[in-house]
PDB file of C-alpha atoms in Angstrom:
ATOM      1  CA  VAL U 125      57.838 -32.955 179.466  1.00  0.00           C
ATOM      2  CA  GLY U 126      54.422 -34.334 180.384  1.00  0.00           C
ATOM      3  CA  LYS U 127      54.656 -37.074 177.767  1.00  0.00           C
ATOM      4  CA  ARG U 128      58.098 -38.095 178.981  1.00  0.00           C
ATOM      5  CA  LEU U 129      56.901 -38.204 182.594  1.00  0.00           C
ATOM      6  CA  CYS U 130      54.001 -40.469 181.628  1.00  0.00           C
ATOM      7  CA  LYS U 131      56.453 -42.920 180.071  1.00  0.00           C
ATOM      8  CA  CYS U 132      58.389 -43.112 183.355  1.00  0.00           C
ATOM      9  CA  VAL U 133      55.457 -44.433 185.408  1.00  0.00           C
ATOM     10  CA  ARG U 134      52.901 -47.259 185.329  1.00  0.00           C
ATOM     11  CA  SER U 135      49.428 -46.920 183.828  1.00  0.00           C
ATOM     12  CA  GLU U 136      47.856 -46.849 187.314  1.00  0.00           C
ATOM     13  CA  ASP U 137      50.050 -43.929 188.437  1.00  0.00           C
ATOM     14  CA  THR U 138      49.132 -40.247 188.093  1.00  0.00           C
ATOM     15  CA  VAL U 139      51.006 -37.401 186.393  1.00  0.00           C
ATOM     16  CA  ALA U 140      49.678 -33.863 186.730  1.00  0.00           C
ATOM     17  CA  ARG U 141      50.962 -30.418 185.854  1.00  0.00           C
ATOM     18  CA  MET U 142      50.542 -28.014 188.773  1.00  0.00           C
ATOM     19  CA  GLY U 143      51.437 -24.958 186.723  1.00  0.00           C
ATOM     20  CA  GLY U 144      54.532 -23.402 185.215  1.00  0.00           C
ATOM     21  CA  ASP U 145      57.358 -25.907 185.340  1.00  0.00           C
ATOM     22  CA  GLU U 146      56.028 -27.950 188.297  1.00  0.00           C
ATOM     23  CA  PHE U 147      54.625 -31.460 187.900  1.00  0.00           C
ATOM     24  CA  ILE U 148      53.261 -33.983 190.389  1.00  0.00           C
ATOM     25  CA  VAL U 149      53.742 -37.747 190.112  1.00  0.00           C
ATOM     26  CA  ILE U 150      51.677 -40.029 192.369  1.00  0.00           C
ATOM     27  CA  LEU U 151      52.761 -43.655 192.733  1.00  0.00           C
ATOM     28  CA  ALA U 152      49.835 -45.667 194.092  1.00  0.00           C
ATOM     29  CA  GLY U 153      49.315 -49.149 195.529  1.00  0.00           C
ATOM     30  CA  LEU U 154      52.824 -49.752 196.869  1.00  0.00           C
ATOM     31  CA  ALA U 155      52.854 -52.582 199.385  1.00  0.00           C
ATOM     32  CA  SER U 156      55.308 -51.271 201.991  1.00  0.00           C
ATOM     33  CA  LYS U 157      57.500 -48.300 202.933  1.00  0.00           C
ATOM     34  CA  GLN U 158      60.583 -50.091 201.647  1.00  0.00           C
ATOM     35  CA  HIS U 159      58.821 -50.903 198.384  1.00  0.00           C
ATOM     36  CA  ALA U 160      57.746 -47.261 198.128  1.00  0.00           C
ATOM     37  CA  ILE U 161      61.296 -46.000 198.710  1.00  0.00           C
ATOM     38  CA  THR U 162      62.705 -48.313 196.061  1.00  0.00           C
ATOM     39  CA  ALA U 163      59.975 -47.480 193.550  1.00  0.00           C
ATOM     40  CA  ALA U 164      60.231 -43.721 194.148  1.00  0.00           C
ATOM     41  CA  ALA U 165      64.018 -43.734 193.711  1.00  0.00           C
ATOM     42  CA  HIS U 166      63.698 -45.844 190.559  1.00  0.00           C
ATOM     43  CA  VAL U 167      61.081 -43.520 189.020  1.00  0.00           C
ATOM     44  CA  ALA U 168      62.989 -40.380 190.043  1.00  0.00           C
ATOM     45  CA  GLU U 169      66.093 -41.729 188.328  1.00  0.00           C
ATOM     46  CA  LYS U 170      64.089 -42.577 185.197  1.00  0.00           C
ATOM     47  CA  ILE U 171      62.662 -39.041 185.186  1.00  0.00           C
ATOM     48  CA  ARG U 172      66.102 -37.507 185.612  1.00  0.00           C
ATOM     49  CA  ASN U 173      67.491 -39.499 182.692  1.00  0.00           C
ATOM     50  CA  SER U 174      64.464 -38.942 180.471  1.00  0.00           C
ATOM     51  CA  LEU U 175      64.284 -35.181 180.942  1.00  0.00           C
ATOM     52  CA  SER U 176      68.023 -34.755 180.421  1.00  0.00           C
ATOM     53  CA  GLU U 177      67.652 -35.909 176.814  1.00  0.00           C
ATOM     54  CA  PRO U 178      67.526 -32.985 174.329  1.00  0.00           C
ATOM     55  CA  TYR U 179      64.218 -31.606 173.036  1.00  0.00           C
ATOM     56  CA  GLN U 180      63.890 -30.847 169.341  1.00  0.00           C
ATOM     57  CA  ILE U 181      61.703 -27.735 169.079  1.00  0.00           C
ATOM     58  CA  HIS U 182      61.447 -26.751 165.408  1.00  0.00           C
ATOM     59  CA  ASP U 183      65.079 -26.276 164.386  1.00  0.00           C
ATOM     60  CA  ARG U 184      66.409 -25.822 167.917  1.00  0.00           C
ATOM     61  CA  GLU U 185      67.785 -28.388 170.334  1.00  0.00           C
ATOM     62  CA  LEU U 186      66.899 -27.533 173.939  1.00  0.00           C
ATOM     63  CA  PHE U 187      68.055 -29.063 177.206  1.00  0.00           C
ATOM     64  CA  THR U 188      66.536 -29.167 180.673  1.00  0.00           C
ATOM     65  CA  SER U 189      66.944 -30.943 183.993  1.00  0.00           C
ATOM     66  CA  ALA U 190      64.673 -32.061 186.829  1.00  0.00           C
ATOM     67  CA  SER U 191      64.861 -31.482 190.562  1.00  0.00           C
ATOM     68  CA  THR U 192      62.576 -33.925 192.375  1.00  0.00           C
ATOM     69  CA  GLY U 193      61.279 -33.911 195.938  1.00  0.00           C
ATOM     70  CA  ILE U 194      59.761 -37.108 197.355  1.00  0.00           C
ATOM     71  CA  ALA U 195      57.283 -37.439 200.237  1.00  0.00           C
ATOM     72  CA  PHE U 196      55.482 -40.564 201.478  1.00  0.00           C
ATOM     73  CA  PHE U 197      51.957 -41.094 202.766  1.00  0.00           C
ATOM     74  CA  PRO U 198      51.173 -41.199 205.648  1.00  0.00           C
ATOM     75  CA  GLY U 199      54.548 -40.651 207.333  1.00  0.00           C
ATOM     76  CA  ASP U 200      55.295 -37.345 205.595  1.00  0.00           C
ATOM     77  CA  GLY U 201      51.712 -36.080 205.574  1.00  0.00           C
ATOM     78  CA  GLU U 202      48.239 -37.502 206.084  1.00  0.00           C
ATOM     79  CA  ASP U 203      46.506 -35.211 203.589  1.00  0.00           C
ATOM     80  CA  PRO U 204      47.319 -33.978 200.062  1.00  0.00           C
ATOM     81  CA  LYS U 205      48.233 -30.461 201.200  1.00  0.00           C
ATOM     82  CA  ALA U 206      50.832 -31.670 203.710  1.00  0.00           C
ATOM     83  CA  LEU U 207      52.289 -34.157 201.230  1.00  0.00           C
ATOM     84  CA  LEU U 208      52.603 -31.488 198.526  1.00  0.00           C
ATOM     85  CA  GLN U 209      54.209 -29.021 200.922  1.00  0.00           C
ATOM     86  CA  ASN U 210      56.758 -31.556 202.126  1.00  0.00           C
ATOM     87  CA  ALA U 211      57.512 -32.796 198.612  1.00  0.00           C
ATOM     88  CA  ASP U 212      58.008 -29.156 197.603  1.00  0.00           C
ATOM     89  CA  THR U 213      60.393 -28.660 200.539  1.00  0.00           C
ATOM     90  CA  ALA U 214      62.375 -31.705 199.433  1.00  0.00           C
ATOM     91  CA  MET U 215      62.407 -30.383 195.847  1.00  0.00           C
ATOM     92  CA  TYR U 216      63.887 -27.108 197.077  1.00  0.00           C
ATOM     93  CA  HIS U 217      66.694 -29.051 198.762  1.00  0.00           C
ATOM     94  CA  ALA U 218      67.257 -30.972 195.531  1.00  0.00           C
ATOM     95  CA  LYS U 219      67.709 -27.656 193.724  1.00  0.00           C
ATOM     96  CA  LYS U 220      70.026 -26.396 196.433  1.00  0.00           C
ATOM     97  CA  ALA U 221      72.089 -29.597 196.155  1.00  0.00           C
ATOM     98  CA  GLY U 222      72.939 -28.745 192.561  1.00  0.00           C
ATOM     99  CA  LYS U 223      69.711 -29.509 190.655  1.00  0.00           C
ATOM    100  CA  ASN U 224      69.140 -32.531 188.411  1.00  0.00           C
ATOM    101  CA  ASN U 225      68.784 -34.866 191.402  1.00  0.00           C
ATOM    102  CA  TYR U 226      66.156 -36.072 193.852  1.00  0.00           C
ATOM    103  CA  GLN U 227      65.787 -35.750 197.612  1.00  0.00           C
ATOM    104  CA  PHE U 228      63.604 -37.580 200.129  1.00  0.00           C
ATOM    105  CA  TYR U 229      61.753 -35.374 202.588  1.00  0.00           C
ATOM    106  CA  THR U 230      62.965 -35.338 206.202  1.00  0.00           C
ATOM    107  CA  SER U 231      61.596 -33.411 209.179  1.00  0.00           C
ATOM    108  CA  ALA U 232      64.955 -31.599 209.460  1.00  0.00           C
ATOM    109  CA  MET U 233      64.175 -29.937 206.123  1.00  0.00           C
ATOM    110  CA  ASN U 234      61.166 -28.221 207.681  1.00  0.00           C
ATOM    111  CA  VAL U 235      63.347 -26.849 210.457  1.00  0.00           C
ATOM    112  CA  ARG U 236      65.668 -25.284 207.881  1.00  0.00           C
ATOM    113  CA  ALA U 237      62.685 -24.036 205.866  1.00  0.00           C
ATOM    114  CA  LEU U 238      61.268 -22.315 208.956  1.00  0.00           C
ATOM    115  CA  GLU U 239      64.653 -20.724 209.632  1.00  0.00           C
ATOM    116  CA  ARG U 240      64.678 -19.347 206.095  1.00  0.00           C
ATOM    117  CA  LEU U 241      61.153 -17.966 206.512  1.00  0.00           C
ATOM    118  CA  GLU U 242      62.168 -16.285 209.760  1.00  0.00           C
ATOM    119  CA  ILE U 243      65.191 -14.684 208.084  1.00  0.00           C
ATOM    120  CA  GLU U 244      63.060 -13.498 205.156  1.00  0.00           C
ATOM    121  CA  SER U 245      60.478 -12.006 207.527  1.00  0.00           C
ATOM    122  CA  ALA U 246      63.186 -10.316 209.605  1.00  0.00           C
ATOM    123  CA  MET U 247      64.767  -8.852 206.452  1.00  0.00           C
ATOM    124  CA  HIS U 248      61.564  -6.963 205.651  1.00  0.00           C
ATOM    125  CA  LYS U 249      61.786  -5.271 209.037  1.00  0.00           C
ATOM    126  CA  ALA U 250      65.558  -4.808 208.831  1.00  0.00           C
ATOM    127  CA  LEU U 251      65.228  -2.669 205.704  1.00  0.00           C
ATOM    128  CA  THR U 252      62.959  -0.231 207.536  1.00  0.00           C
ATOM    129  CA  LYS U 253      64.926  -0.296 210.794  1.00  0.00           C
ATOM    130  CA  ASN U 254      68.335   0.419 209.187  1.00  0.00           C
ATOM    131  CA  GLU U 255      69.851  -2.804 210.470  1.00  0.00           C
ATOM    132  CA  PHE U 256      72.060  -3.199 207.394  1.00  0.00           C
ATOM    133  CA  GLU U 257      75.486  -1.605 207.085  1.00  0.00           C
ATOM    134  CA  LEU U 258      78.058  -1.348 204.320  1.00  0.00           C
ATOM    135  CA  TYR U 259      81.689  -2.220 204.955  1.00  0.00           C
ATOM    136  CA  TYR U 260      84.203  -0.872 202.452  1.00  0.00           C
ATOM    137  CA  GLN U 261      87.140  -2.958 201.313  1.00  0.00           C
ATOM    138  CA  PRO U 262      89.914  -1.068 199.508  1.00  0.00           C
ATOM    139  CA  ILE U 263      91.083  -2.196 196.071  1.00  0.00           C
ATOM    140  CA  VAL U 264      94.743  -1.353 195.436  1.00  0.00           C
ATOM    141  CA  ASP U 265      96.723  -1.280 192.184  1.00  0.00           C
ATOM    142  CA  VAL U 266      99.528  -3.806 192.815  1.00  0.00           C
ATOM    143  CA  GLU U 267     101.975  -1.914 190.573  1.00  0.00           C
ATOM    144  CA  THR U 268     101.470   1.643 191.779  1.00  0.00           C
ATOM    145  CA  ARG U 269     100.094   0.750 195.232  1.00  0.00           C
ATOM    146  CA  ASP U 270      97.453   3.429 194.668  1.00  0.00           C
ATOM    147  CA  LEU U 271      93.976   3.045 196.077  1.00  0.00           C
ATOM    148  CA  VAL U 272      91.857   2.835 192.925  1.00  0.00           C
ATOM    149  CA  ALA U 273      88.452   1.729 194.220  1.00  0.00           C
ATOM    150  CA  VAL U 274      86.544   0.245 197.108  1.00  0.00           C
ATOM    151  CA  GLU U 275      84.217  -2.741 197.257  1.00  0.00           C
ATOM    152  CA  ALA U 276      81.011  -2.269 199.240  1.00  0.00           C
ATOM    153  CA  LEU U 277      80.123  -5.321 201.339  1.00  0.00           C
ATOM    154  CA  VAL U 278      76.777  -5.538 203.117  1.00  0.00           C
ATOM    155  CA  ARG U 279      76.456  -6.742 206.708  1.00  0.00           C
ATOM    156  CA  TRP U 280      73.327  -7.260 208.774  1.00  0.00           C
ATOM    157  CA  HIS U 281      73.203  -6.324 212.452  1.00  0.00           C
ATOM    158  CA  HIS U 282      70.556  -8.911 213.313  1.00  0.00           C
ATOM    159  CA  PRO U 283      68.826  -8.114 216.628  1.00  0.00           C
ATOM    160  CA  LYS U 284      69.114 -11.736 217.846  1.00  0.00           C
ATOM    161  CA  GLN U 285      71.923 -13.365 215.834  1.00  0.00           C
ATOM    162  CA  GLY U 286      74.357 -10.455 215.890  1.00  0.00           C
ATOM    163  CA  LEU U 287      76.498  -9.530 212.883  1.00  0.00           C
ATOM    164  CA  MET U 288      75.452 -11.681 209.903  1.00  0.00           C
ATOM    165  CA  MET U 289      77.614 -12.201 206.824  1.00  0.00           C
ATOM    166  CA  PRO U 290      76.070 -12.112 203.305  1.00  0.00           C
ATOM    167  CA  ASP U 291      76.242 -15.895 202.868  1.00  0.00           C
ATOM    168  CA  LYS U 292      73.534 -16.166 205.537  1.00  0.00           C
ATOM    169  CA  PHE U 293      70.949 -13.960 203.825  1.00  0.00           C
ATOM    170  CA  ILE U 294      71.852 -12.903 200.251  1.00  0.00           C
ATOM    171  CA  GLU U 295      70.550 -16.118 198.666  1.00  0.00           C
ATOM    172  CA  ILE U 296      67.265 -15.748 200.576  1.00  0.00           C
ATOM    173  CA  ALA U 297      67.057 -12.118 199.466  1.00  0.00           C
ATOM    174  CA  GLU U 298      67.514 -13.154 195.828  1.00  0.00           C
ATOM    175  CA  GLU U 299      64.861 -15.878 196.002  1.00  0.00           C
ATOM    176  CA  SER U 300      62.313 -13.687 197.796  1.00  0.00           C
ATOM    177  CA  GLY U 301      62.821 -10.582 195.647  1.00  0.00           C
ATOM    178  CA  LEU U 302      64.171  -8.597 198.599  1.00  0.00           C
ATOM    179  CA  ILE U 303      67.470  -8.271 196.746  1.00  0.00           C
ATOM    180  CA  ASN U 304      65.943  -5.361 194.775  1.00  0.00           C
ATOM    181  CA  PRO U 305      65.194  -3.039 197.728  1.00  0.00           C
ATOM    182  CA  LEU U 306      68.381  -4.203 199.451  1.00  0.00           C
ATOM    183  CA  GLY U 307      70.410  -3.422 196.340  1.00  0.00           C
ATOM    184  CA  ALA U 308      68.764  -0.010 195.984  1.00  0.00           C
ATOM    185  CA  TRP U 309      69.559   0.752 199.632  1.00  0.00           C
ATOM    186  CA  ALA U 310      73.185  -0.347 199.195  1.00  0.00           C
ATOM    187  CA  LEU U 311      73.619   1.779 196.064  1.00  0.00           C
ATOM    188  CA  ARG U 312      72.168   4.840 197.798  1.00  0.00           C
ATOM    189  CA  GLN U 313      74.382   4.314 200.867  1.00  0.00           C
ATOM    190  CA  ALA U 314      77.508   3.874 198.735  1.00  0.00           C
ATOM    191  CA  CYS U 315      76.752   7.027 196.736  1.00  0.00           C
ATOM    192  CA  GLU U 316      76.197   9.039 199.913  1.00  0.00           C
ATOM    193  CA  GLN U 317      79.457   7.747 201.345  1.00  0.00           C
ATOM    194  CA  MET U 318      81.290   8.609 198.116  1.00  0.00           C
ATOM    195  CA  VAL U 319      80.017  12.198 198.354  1.00  0.00           C
ATOM    196  CA  LEU U 320      81.306  12.426 201.941  1.00  0.00           C
ATOM    197  CA  TRP U 321      84.736  11.108 200.919  1.00  0.00           C
ATOM    198  CA  GLN U 322      84.963  13.486 197.969  1.00  0.00           C
ATOM    199  CA  LYS U 323      84.035  16.397 200.203  1.00  0.00           C
ATOM    200  CA  ALA U 324      86.548  15.366 202.884  1.00  0.00           C
ATOM    201  CA  PHE U 325      89.434  15.050 200.387  1.00  0.00           C
ATOM    202  CA  SER U 326      88.579  18.298 198.577  1.00  0.00           C
ATOM    203  CA  GLU U 327      88.873  20.209 201.843  1.00  0.00           C
ATOM    204  CA  ARG U 328      92.438  19.017 202.461  1.00  0.00           C
TER     205      ARG U 328
END
């Protein structure tokens, strides 16, 4: 991957591996913002095409893709840390947009990123404050019309936003690792509810 990235840029540009599967590309000496935008888009497209080509590793053919976030100095950050953070935010949006594409950083992305951080932080507290609840949806056999099972659906009684549906927080839970304690809680709740139902029906 590193060798392919180096072939996508000029000799005066910089390619560095940050760790894992993350790389940094620095395009230097661009005359204007418009020139920088054009050059960044051109390089990002070259990277996308280059990395989509198969890799021959021993006798295996492997495939990968690249999600690229782009930030500009000084508008998107006046120091390396800010630029990296904003490029990383843009990269996350590229992944969310379906991967194998590139996104330019915008200030609106930071607003959404902060919202996600707030939800993640609130989820930690919600697990200890019993703010989650399971709703049970019956599953019926269409031929016999018998109730054969129920589907457990999690809801979050958020203290500020009210009742939140899973599409608002499940993805964040998966990315943050909170899906594990949330899943364990849901399983325990469903099992306890099943015991109550079995007891109620056996007494009839």
